[in-house]
Coordinates of C-alpha atoms in Angstrom, one line a residue:
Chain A
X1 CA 0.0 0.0 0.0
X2 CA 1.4 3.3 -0.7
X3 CA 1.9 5.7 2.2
X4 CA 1.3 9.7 2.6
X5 CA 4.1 11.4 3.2
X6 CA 2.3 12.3 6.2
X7 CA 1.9 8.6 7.9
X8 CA 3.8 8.8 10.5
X9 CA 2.2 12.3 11.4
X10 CA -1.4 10.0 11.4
X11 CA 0.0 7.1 13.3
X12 CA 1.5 9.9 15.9
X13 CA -1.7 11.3 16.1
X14 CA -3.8 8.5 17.0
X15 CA -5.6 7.6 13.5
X16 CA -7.1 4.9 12.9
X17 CA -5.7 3.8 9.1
X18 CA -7.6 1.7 6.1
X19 CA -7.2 1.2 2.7
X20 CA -8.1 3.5 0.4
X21 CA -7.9 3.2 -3.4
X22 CA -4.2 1.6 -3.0
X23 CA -3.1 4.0 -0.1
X24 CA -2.9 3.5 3.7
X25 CA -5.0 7.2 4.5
X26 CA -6.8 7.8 7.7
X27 CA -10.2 7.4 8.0
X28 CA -10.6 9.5 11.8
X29 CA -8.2 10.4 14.2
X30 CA -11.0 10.2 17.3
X31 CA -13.8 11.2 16.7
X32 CA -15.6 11.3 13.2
X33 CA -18.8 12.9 14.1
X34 CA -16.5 15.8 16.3
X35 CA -13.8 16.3 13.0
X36 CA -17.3 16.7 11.0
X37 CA -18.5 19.4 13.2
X38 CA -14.9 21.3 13.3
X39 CA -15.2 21.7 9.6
X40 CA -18.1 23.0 9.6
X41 CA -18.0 25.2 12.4
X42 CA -14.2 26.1 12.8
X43 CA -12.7 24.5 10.3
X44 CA -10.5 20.8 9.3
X45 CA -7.2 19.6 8.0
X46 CA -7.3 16.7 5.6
X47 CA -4.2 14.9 4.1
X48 CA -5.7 14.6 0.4
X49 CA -2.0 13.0 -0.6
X50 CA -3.7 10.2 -2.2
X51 CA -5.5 12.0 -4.8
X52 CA -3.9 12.4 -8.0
X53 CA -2.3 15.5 -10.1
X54 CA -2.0 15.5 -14.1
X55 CA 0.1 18.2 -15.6
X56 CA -1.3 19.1 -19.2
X57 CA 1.5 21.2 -20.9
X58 CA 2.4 23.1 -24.4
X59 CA 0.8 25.4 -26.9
X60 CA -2.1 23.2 -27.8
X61 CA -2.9 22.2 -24.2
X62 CA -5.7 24.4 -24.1
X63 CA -7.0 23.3 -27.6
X64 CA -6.6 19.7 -26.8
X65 CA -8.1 19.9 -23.0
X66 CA -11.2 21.6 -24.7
X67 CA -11.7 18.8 -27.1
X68 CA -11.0 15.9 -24.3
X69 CA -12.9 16.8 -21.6
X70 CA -17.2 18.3 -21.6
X71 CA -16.6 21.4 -20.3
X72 CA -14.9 24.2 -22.0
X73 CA -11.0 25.1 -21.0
X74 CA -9.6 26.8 -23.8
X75 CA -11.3 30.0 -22.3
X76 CA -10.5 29.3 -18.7
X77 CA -8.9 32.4 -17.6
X78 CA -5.2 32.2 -15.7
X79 CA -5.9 31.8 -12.2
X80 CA -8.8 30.3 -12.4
X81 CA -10.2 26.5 -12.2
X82 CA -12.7 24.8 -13.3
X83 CA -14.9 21.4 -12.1
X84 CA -15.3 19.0 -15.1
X85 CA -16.4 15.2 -16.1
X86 CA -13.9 13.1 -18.6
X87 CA -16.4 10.9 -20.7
X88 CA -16.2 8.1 -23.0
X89 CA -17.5 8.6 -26.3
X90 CA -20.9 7.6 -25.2
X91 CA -21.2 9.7 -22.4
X92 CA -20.3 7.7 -19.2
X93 CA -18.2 9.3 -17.0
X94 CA -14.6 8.5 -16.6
X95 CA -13.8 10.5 -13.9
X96 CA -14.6 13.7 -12.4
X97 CA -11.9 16.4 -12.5
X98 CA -10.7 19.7 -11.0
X99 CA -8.6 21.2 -13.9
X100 CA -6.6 24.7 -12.6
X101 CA -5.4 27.4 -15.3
X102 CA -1.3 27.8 -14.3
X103 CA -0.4 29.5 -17.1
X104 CA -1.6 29.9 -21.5
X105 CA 0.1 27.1 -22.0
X106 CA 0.4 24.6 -18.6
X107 CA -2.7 23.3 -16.6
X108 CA -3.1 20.9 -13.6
X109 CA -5.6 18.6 -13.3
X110 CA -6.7 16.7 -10.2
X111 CA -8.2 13.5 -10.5
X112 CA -9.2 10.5 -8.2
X113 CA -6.8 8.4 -6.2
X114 CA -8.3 5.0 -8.2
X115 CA -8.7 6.8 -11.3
X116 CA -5.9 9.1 -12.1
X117 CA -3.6 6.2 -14.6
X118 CA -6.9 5.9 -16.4
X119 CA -7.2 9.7 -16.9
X120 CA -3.8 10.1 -18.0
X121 CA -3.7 7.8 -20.1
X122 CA -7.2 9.0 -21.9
X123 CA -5.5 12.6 -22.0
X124 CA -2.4 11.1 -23.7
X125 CA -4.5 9.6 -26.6
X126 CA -6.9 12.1 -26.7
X127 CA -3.9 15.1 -27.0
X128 CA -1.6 12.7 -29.3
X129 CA -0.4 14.7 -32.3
X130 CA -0.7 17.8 -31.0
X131 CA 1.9 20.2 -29.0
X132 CA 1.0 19.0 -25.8
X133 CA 2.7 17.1 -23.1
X134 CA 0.2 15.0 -20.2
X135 CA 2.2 13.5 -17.7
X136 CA 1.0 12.2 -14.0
X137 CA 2.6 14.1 -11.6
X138 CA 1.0 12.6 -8.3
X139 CA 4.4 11.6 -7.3
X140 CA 5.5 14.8 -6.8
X141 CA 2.7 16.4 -5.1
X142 CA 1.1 16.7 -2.1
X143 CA -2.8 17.6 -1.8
X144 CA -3.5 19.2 1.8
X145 CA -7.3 20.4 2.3
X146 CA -8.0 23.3 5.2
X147 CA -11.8 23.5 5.0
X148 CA -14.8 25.4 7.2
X149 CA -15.0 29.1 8.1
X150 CA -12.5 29.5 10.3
X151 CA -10.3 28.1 6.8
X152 CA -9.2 31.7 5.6
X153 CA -8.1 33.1 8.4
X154 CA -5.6 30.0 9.6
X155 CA -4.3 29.9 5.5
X156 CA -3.9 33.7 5.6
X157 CA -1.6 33.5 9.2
X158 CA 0.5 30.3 7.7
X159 CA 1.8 33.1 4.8
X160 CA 4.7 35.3 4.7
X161 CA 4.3 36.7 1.5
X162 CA 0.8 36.2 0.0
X163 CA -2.0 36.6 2.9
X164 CA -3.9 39.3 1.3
X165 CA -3.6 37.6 -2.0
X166 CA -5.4 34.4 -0.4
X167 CA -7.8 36.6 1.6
X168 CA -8.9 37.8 -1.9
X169 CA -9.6 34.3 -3.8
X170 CA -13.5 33.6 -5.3
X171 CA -14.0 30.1 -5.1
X172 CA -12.8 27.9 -7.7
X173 CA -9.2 30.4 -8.0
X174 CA -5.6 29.9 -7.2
X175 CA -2.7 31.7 -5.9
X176 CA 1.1 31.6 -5.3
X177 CA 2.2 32.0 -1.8
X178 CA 4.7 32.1 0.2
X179 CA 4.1 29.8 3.9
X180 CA 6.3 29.5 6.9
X181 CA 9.1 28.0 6.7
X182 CA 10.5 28.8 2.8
X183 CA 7.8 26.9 1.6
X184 CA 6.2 27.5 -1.8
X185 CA 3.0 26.6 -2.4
X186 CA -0.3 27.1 -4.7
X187 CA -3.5 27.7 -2.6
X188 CA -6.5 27.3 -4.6
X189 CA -10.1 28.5 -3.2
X190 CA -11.6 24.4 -4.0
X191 CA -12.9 21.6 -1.7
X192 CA -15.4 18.7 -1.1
X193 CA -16.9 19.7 2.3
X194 CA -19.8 22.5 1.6
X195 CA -17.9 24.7 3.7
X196 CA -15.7 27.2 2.3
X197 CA -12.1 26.2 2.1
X198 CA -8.6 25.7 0.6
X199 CA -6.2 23.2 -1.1
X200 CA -2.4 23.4 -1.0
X201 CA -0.5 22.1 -3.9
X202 CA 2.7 21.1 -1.7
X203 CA 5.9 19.3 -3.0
X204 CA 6.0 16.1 -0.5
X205 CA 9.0 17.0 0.8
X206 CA 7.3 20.0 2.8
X207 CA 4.0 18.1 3.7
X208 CA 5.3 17.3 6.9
X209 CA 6.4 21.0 7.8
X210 CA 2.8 22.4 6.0
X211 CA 0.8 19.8 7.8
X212 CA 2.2 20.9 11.8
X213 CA 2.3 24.8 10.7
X214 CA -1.5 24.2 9.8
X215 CA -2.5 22.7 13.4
X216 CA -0.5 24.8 15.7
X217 CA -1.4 27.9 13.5
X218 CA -5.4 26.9 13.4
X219 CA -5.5 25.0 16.5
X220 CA -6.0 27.7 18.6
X221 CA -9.2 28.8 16.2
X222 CA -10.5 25.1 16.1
X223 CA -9.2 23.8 13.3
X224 CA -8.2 19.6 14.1
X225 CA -7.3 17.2 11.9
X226 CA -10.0 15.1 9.8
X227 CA -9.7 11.9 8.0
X228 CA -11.8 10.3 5.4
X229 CA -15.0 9.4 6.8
X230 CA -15.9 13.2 8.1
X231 CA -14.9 13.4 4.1
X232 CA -17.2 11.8 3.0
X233 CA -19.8 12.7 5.5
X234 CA -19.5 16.3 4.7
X235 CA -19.4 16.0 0.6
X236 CA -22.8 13.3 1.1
X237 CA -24.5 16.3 3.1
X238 CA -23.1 18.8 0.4
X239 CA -24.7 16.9 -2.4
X240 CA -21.0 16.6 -3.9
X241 CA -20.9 13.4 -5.7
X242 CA -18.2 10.6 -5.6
X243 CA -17.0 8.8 -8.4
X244 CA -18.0 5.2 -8.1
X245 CA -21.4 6.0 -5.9
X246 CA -22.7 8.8 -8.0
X247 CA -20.5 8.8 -11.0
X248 CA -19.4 5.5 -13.0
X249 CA -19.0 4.4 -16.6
X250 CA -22.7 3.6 -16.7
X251 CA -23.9 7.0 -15.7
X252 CA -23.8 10.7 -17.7
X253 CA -23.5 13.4 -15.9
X254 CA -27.1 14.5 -16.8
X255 CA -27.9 10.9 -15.0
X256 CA -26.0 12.6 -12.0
X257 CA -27.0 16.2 -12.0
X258 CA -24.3 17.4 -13.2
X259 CA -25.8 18.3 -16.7
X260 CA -24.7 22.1 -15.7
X261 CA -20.4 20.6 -16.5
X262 CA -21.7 19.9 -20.2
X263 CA -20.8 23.1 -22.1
X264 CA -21.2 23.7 -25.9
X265 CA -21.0 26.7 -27.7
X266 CA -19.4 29.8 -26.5
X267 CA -17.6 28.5 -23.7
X268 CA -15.9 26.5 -26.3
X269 CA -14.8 29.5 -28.9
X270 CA -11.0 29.1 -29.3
X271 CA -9.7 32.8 -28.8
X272 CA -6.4 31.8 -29.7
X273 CA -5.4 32.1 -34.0
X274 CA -3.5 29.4 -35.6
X275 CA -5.1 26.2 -34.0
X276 CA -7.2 25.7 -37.7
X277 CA -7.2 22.0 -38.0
X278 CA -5.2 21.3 -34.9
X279 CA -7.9 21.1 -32.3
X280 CA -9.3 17.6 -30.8
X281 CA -7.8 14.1 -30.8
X282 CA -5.6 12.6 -33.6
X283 CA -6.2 13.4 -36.8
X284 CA -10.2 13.1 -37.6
X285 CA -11.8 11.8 -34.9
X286 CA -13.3 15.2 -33.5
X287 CA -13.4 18.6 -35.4
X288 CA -12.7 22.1 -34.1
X289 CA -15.1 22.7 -31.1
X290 CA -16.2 19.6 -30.5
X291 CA -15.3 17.2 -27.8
X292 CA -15.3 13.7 -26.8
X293 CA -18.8 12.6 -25.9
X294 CA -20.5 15.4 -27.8
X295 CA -23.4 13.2 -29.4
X296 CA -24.0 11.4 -26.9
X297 CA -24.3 13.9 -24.0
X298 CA -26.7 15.9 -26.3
X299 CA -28.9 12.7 -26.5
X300 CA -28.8 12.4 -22.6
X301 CA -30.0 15.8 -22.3
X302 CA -32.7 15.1 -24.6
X303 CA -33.5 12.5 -22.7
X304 CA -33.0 14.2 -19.5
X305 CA -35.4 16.5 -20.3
X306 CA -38.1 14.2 -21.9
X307 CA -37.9 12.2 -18.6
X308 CA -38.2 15.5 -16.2
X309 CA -41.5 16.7 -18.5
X310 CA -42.8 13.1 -18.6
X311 CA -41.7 10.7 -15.8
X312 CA -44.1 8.0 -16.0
X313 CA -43.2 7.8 -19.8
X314 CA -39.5 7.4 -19.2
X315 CA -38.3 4.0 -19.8
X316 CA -37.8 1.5 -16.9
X317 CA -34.2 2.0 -16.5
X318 CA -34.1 5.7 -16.6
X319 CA -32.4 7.2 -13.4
X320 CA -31.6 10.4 -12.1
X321 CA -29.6 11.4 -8.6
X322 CA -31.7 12.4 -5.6
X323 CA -31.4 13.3 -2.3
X324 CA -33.2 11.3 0.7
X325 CA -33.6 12.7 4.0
X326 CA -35.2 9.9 6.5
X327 CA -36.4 9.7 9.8
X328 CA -35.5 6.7 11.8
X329 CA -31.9 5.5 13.0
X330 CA -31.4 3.1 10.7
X331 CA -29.0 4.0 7.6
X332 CA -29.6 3.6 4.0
X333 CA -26.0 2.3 2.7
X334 CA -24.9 2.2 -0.6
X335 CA -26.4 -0.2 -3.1
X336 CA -29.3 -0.8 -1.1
X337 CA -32.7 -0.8 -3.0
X338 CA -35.3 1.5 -3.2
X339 CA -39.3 1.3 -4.0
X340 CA -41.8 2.8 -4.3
X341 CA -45.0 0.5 -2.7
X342 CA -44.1 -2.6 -4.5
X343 CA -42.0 -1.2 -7.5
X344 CA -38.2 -1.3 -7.3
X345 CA -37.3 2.2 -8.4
X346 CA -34.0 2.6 -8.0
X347 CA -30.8 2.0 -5.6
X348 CA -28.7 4.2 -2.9
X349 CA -25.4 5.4 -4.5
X350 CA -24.5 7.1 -1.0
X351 CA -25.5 6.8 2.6
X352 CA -24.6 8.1 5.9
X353 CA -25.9 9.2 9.2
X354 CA -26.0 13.3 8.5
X355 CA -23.8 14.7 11.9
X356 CA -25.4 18.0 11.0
X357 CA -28.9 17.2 10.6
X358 CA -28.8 14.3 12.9
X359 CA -30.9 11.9 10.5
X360 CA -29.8 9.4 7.7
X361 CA -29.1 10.9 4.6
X362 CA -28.5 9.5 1.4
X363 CA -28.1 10.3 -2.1
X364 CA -29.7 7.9 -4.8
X365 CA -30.0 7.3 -8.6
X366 CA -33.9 7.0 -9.2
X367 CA -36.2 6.8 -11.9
X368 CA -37.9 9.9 -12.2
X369 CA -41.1 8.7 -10.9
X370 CA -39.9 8.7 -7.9
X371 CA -38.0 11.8 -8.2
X372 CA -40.3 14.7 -7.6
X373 CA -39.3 16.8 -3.9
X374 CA -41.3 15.0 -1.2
X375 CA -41.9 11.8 -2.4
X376 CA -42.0 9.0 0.1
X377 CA -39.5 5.9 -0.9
X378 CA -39.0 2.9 1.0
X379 CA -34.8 1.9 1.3
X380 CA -34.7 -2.2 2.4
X381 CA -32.6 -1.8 5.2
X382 CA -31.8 -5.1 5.0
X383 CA -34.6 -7.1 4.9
X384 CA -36.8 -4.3 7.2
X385 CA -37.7 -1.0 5.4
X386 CA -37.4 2.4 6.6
X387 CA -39.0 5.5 4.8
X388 CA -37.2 8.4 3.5
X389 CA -38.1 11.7 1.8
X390 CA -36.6 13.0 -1.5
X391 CA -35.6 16.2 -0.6
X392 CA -33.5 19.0 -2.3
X393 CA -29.8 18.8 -2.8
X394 CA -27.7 19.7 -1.2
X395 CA -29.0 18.3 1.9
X396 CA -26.8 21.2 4.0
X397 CA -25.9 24.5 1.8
X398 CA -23.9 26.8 4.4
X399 CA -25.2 30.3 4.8
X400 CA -23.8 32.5 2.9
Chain B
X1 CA -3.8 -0.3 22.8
X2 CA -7.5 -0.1 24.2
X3 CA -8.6 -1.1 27.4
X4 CA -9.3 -4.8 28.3
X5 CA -10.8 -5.4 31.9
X6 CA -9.2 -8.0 33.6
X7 CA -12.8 -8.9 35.4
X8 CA -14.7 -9.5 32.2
X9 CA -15.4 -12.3 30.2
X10 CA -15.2 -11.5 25.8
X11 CA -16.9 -13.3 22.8
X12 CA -15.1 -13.4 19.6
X13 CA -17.7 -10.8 18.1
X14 CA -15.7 -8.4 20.5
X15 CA -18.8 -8.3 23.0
X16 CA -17.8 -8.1 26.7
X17 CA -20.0 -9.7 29.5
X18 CA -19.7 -8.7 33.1
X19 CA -21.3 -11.4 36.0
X20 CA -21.3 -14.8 37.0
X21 CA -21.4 -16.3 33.3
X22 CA -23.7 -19.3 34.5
X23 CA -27.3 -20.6 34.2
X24 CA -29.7 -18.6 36.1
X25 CA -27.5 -15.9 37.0
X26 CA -28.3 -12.4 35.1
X27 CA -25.1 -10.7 33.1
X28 CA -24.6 -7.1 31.7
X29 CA -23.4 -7.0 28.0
X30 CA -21.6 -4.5 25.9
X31 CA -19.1 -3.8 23.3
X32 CA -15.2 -3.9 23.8
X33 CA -13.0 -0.5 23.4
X34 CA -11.3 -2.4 21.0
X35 CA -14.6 -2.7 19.3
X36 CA -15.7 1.2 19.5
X37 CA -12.6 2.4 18.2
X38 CA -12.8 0.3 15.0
X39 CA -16.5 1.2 14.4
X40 CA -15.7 4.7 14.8
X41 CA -19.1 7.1 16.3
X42 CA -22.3 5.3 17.1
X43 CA -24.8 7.3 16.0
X44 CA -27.9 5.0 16.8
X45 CA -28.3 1.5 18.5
X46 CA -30.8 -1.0 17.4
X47 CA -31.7 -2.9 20.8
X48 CA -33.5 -5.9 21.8
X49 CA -36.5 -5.7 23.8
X50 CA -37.0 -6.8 26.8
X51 CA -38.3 -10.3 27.0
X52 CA -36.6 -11.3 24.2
X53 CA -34.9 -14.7 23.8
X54 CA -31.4 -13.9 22.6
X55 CA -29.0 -17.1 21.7
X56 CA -25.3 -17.0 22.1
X57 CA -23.3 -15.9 18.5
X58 CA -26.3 -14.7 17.2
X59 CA -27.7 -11.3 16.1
X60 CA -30.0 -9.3 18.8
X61 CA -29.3 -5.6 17.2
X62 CA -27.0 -3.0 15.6
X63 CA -25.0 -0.4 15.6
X64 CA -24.7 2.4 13.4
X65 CA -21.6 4.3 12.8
X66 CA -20.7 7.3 10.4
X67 CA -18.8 4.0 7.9
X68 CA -20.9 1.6 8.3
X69 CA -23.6 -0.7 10.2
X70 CA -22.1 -3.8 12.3
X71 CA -24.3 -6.5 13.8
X72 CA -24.7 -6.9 17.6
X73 CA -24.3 -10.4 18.9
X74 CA -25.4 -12.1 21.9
X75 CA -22.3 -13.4 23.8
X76 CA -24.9 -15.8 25.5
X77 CA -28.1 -17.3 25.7
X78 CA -30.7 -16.4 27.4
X79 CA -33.7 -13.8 27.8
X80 CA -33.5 -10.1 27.7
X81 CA -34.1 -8.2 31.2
X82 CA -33.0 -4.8 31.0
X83 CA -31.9 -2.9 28.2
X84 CA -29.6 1.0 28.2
X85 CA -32.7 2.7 27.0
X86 CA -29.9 5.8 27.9
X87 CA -28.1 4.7 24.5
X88 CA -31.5 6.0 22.4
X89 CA -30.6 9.7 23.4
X90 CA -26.9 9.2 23.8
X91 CA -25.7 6.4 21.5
X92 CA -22.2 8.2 22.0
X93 CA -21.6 6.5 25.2
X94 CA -20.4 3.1 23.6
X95 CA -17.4 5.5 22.3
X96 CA -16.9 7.4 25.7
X97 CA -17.4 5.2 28.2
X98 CA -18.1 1.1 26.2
X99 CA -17.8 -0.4 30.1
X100 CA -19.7 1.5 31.6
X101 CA -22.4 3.9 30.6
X102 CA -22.2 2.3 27.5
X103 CA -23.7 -1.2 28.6
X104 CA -26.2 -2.3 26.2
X105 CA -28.5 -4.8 28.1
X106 CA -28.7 -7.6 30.4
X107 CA -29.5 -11.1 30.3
X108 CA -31.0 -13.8 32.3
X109 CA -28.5 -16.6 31.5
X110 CA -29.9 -20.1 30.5
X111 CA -26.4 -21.0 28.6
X112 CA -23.2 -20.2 28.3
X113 CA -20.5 -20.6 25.3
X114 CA -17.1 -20.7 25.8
X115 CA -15.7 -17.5 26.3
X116 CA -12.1 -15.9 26.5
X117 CA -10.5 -14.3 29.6
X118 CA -9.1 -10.8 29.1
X119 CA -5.8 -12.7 28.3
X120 CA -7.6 -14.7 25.5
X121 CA -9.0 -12.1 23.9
X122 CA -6.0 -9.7 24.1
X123 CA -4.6 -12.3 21.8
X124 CA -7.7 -12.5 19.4
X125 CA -7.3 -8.6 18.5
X126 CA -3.4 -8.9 18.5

């Protein structure tokens, strides 16, 4: 099993350790339900190591990004990043991915721990022939995640030379700063809580230094370290999906609500003269301004939108991602069922017991029969079922 | 390394009892530390009632953690007197306190499996 850099700082600190997508993470240090509450009242640290970086570089990287993935990046400014879904050619989703703008010519791309060879190696066939480099840089990065309210102010106080600079972020941005210790880093304004928050792009040499600097500076505001399962607590209540539960080969991202990645059109324009004939994959297989997954993706909406206008017309295997919201103690897990009366309508992709709204939660891909706000489902909790409400996602939005 | 009272008795499904483990005689049952730890928060208990006839390495209830459900088992045999109806409202005490406020129920014994001494079931979770 691969190790964090951080390791012996979890085994120091009292974490309980499990296997996660190849690496030996945390998965709580004490308390899960107490590091859930410090991110979203104070604020967490997270040792994101095992995630995976992809550095897209050269004067068609733009062009070629634009064509591989379904949302536009040849138009994503410097600075800025962008959320995005890498889909096969008929529209199942091959990974969700946080692409960052470093530079006109040079972009990073985080992908899932499990995922992130796959990914590369679509990005190498899907760039090949054109001047652009993809290469898998987990290796040499480390992925640390400060996350809840308190999350500004303790990134701001670990900077020498960059405070205001991070102070002034919009979500979904990035800056250069300069922490503690000599140590460079990129900050970007990103996370998978529901709380606002930061990632630090770290070489792993200074994750150990980053990683202490971050507790004794935000320690005193509340700020204690989290492991996975507050993780994946927080992004279930935020309605954030998770590839494998919410997102998989089988699913679009219309399938998974996240129709809104999808871009056509002017978020695609190439600004930049002199691509003419150079854009997309190798030669022929997708013209200027298209991109892998086009034709399929514009079925899916179609469909989508048949299904929403029409549900009881939409064909028995139709689906779409819900949120449940139930009453009793007992949880919904993944892959559980879920009916309606006698009718199996659909499955849990997600399900936890909410620490913030003290009730099982869950997120699950339904047909849309069963789909409208309110409706009453039954999840077999195995073999006894328990009722639970479709209800709105997210299930927790923080105030703003 | 979590806490393993020398005066219990322990069931493989890391269960503890405390009390004369014999026919007739009525035991308090709960989940090890060791246990706790791994399961992470309880967040809701699924009890037995009261009057129920629970057999020895089978399932009376559950527990229900941020990661996942685990099965409660009965250690031994026998009927249901007393439950921790205190667990409804504070499920957290299995975490805090798993041999003492965080006792799950009791049982009037009718029979008893073999069971490991603190020294036996040290070794099981080594």
């Amino acid at each position: 099993m691969t190790r964090s850099p951080l390791h012996h700082e979890h085994v120091a600190l009292g974490a309980t350790l499990v296997e996660f997508a190849g690496w030996d993470m945390p998965v709580r240090y004490a308390s899960d339900v107490a590091e859930h509450t410090a991110v979203r009242t104070a604020a967490g640290l997270f040792d994101i190591s095992h995630m995976g970086e992809i550095e897209v570089r050269g004067a068609d990287a733009a062009a070629g990004l634009d064509a591989a993935v379904v949302s536009g990046m040849a138009r994503l400014a410097i600075g800025k990043a962008k959320y995005t879904n890498l889909c096969t050619r008929g529209g199942g989703v091959i990974d969700d991915l946080i692409v960052y703008r470093r530079d006109w010519d040079h972009f990073v791309i985080v992908a899932n721990a499990a995922n992130v060879e796959t990914v590369t190696a679509e990005l190498v066939e899907r760039l090949a022939g054109l001047d652009a480099s993809v290469k898998n840089i987990s290796e040499d990065v480390s992925l640390l995640a400060i996350q809840g309210p308190a999350s500004e102010e303790i990134v701001a106080a670990m900077c020498v030379h960059g405070a205001d600079d991070v102070r002034a972020l919009k979500n979904y941005t990035w800056c250069t700063v300069l922490l503690q210790g000599d140590v460079h880093a990129m900050v970007a304004r990103t996370g998978y809580t529901g709380e606002d928050g930061f990632e630090l792009f770290l070489v792993p040499d200074d994750a150990v230094e980053i990683w202490r600097l971050a507790l004794a500076v935000g320690g005193p505001l509340g700020l204690i370290p989290c492991g996975l399962s507050a993780r994946d607590t927080l992004r279930l209540e935020a309605g954030m999906p998770l590839y494998g539960h919410e997102l998989t080969l089988a699913t679009t991202p219309y399938d998974a609500g996240l129709g809104w990645v999808v871009q056509t059109g002017a978020a695609r324009e190439l600004t930049r003269p002199g691509l003419d004939g150079a854009v997309g994959l190798s030669e022929g297989r997708v013209p200027r301004g298209d991109f892998v997954g086009r034709e399929a993706l514009a079925a899916a909406k179609a469909a989508r939108e048949a299904a929403d206008a029409d549900p009881a017309s939409a064909s028995e295997e139709t689906r779409v991602l819900v949120g449940l919201v139930g009453a009793s103690g007992r949880v919904a897990r993944a892959g559980y069922d879920v009916y309606v009366g006698d009718r199996l309508v659909g499955i849990v992709s997600s399900g936890a017991p909410s620490p913030t709204l003290g009730r099982p939660v869950a997120m699950a891909m339904v047909h849309p029969v069963a789909s409208a706000l309110g409706t009453a489902v039954e999840i077999d909790v195995r073999g006894r079922r328990e009722t639970m409400t479709v209800t709105a996602l997210p299930l927790y939005k923080r105030a703003s | 390394m979590s806490s393993v009272p020398s005066d219990l008795l322990y069931s493989a499904e890391h269960e503890w009892v405390a009390g004369d483990a014999e026919a007739g005689s009525v035991v308090t049952v709960g989940i090890t530390e060791h246990a706790a730890v791994a399961l992470g928060d309880v967040v809701y208990v699924e009890l037995p009632s009261v009057g129920d006839e629970v057999t020895a390495g089978e399932v009376c209830g559950e527990l229900e953690s941020s990661k996942a459900v685990s099965e409660l088992y009965s250690p031994v045999s026998g009927t249901v007197t007393a439950v921790n109806e205190a667990l409804s409202s504070e499920p957290s005490a299995i975490n805090d306190e798993p041999y003492e406020s965080g006792w799950i129920f009791k049982v009037e014994v009718s029979d008893v499996p073999e069971l490991l001494d603190a020294e036996g079931y040290v070794a099981h979770i080594a």
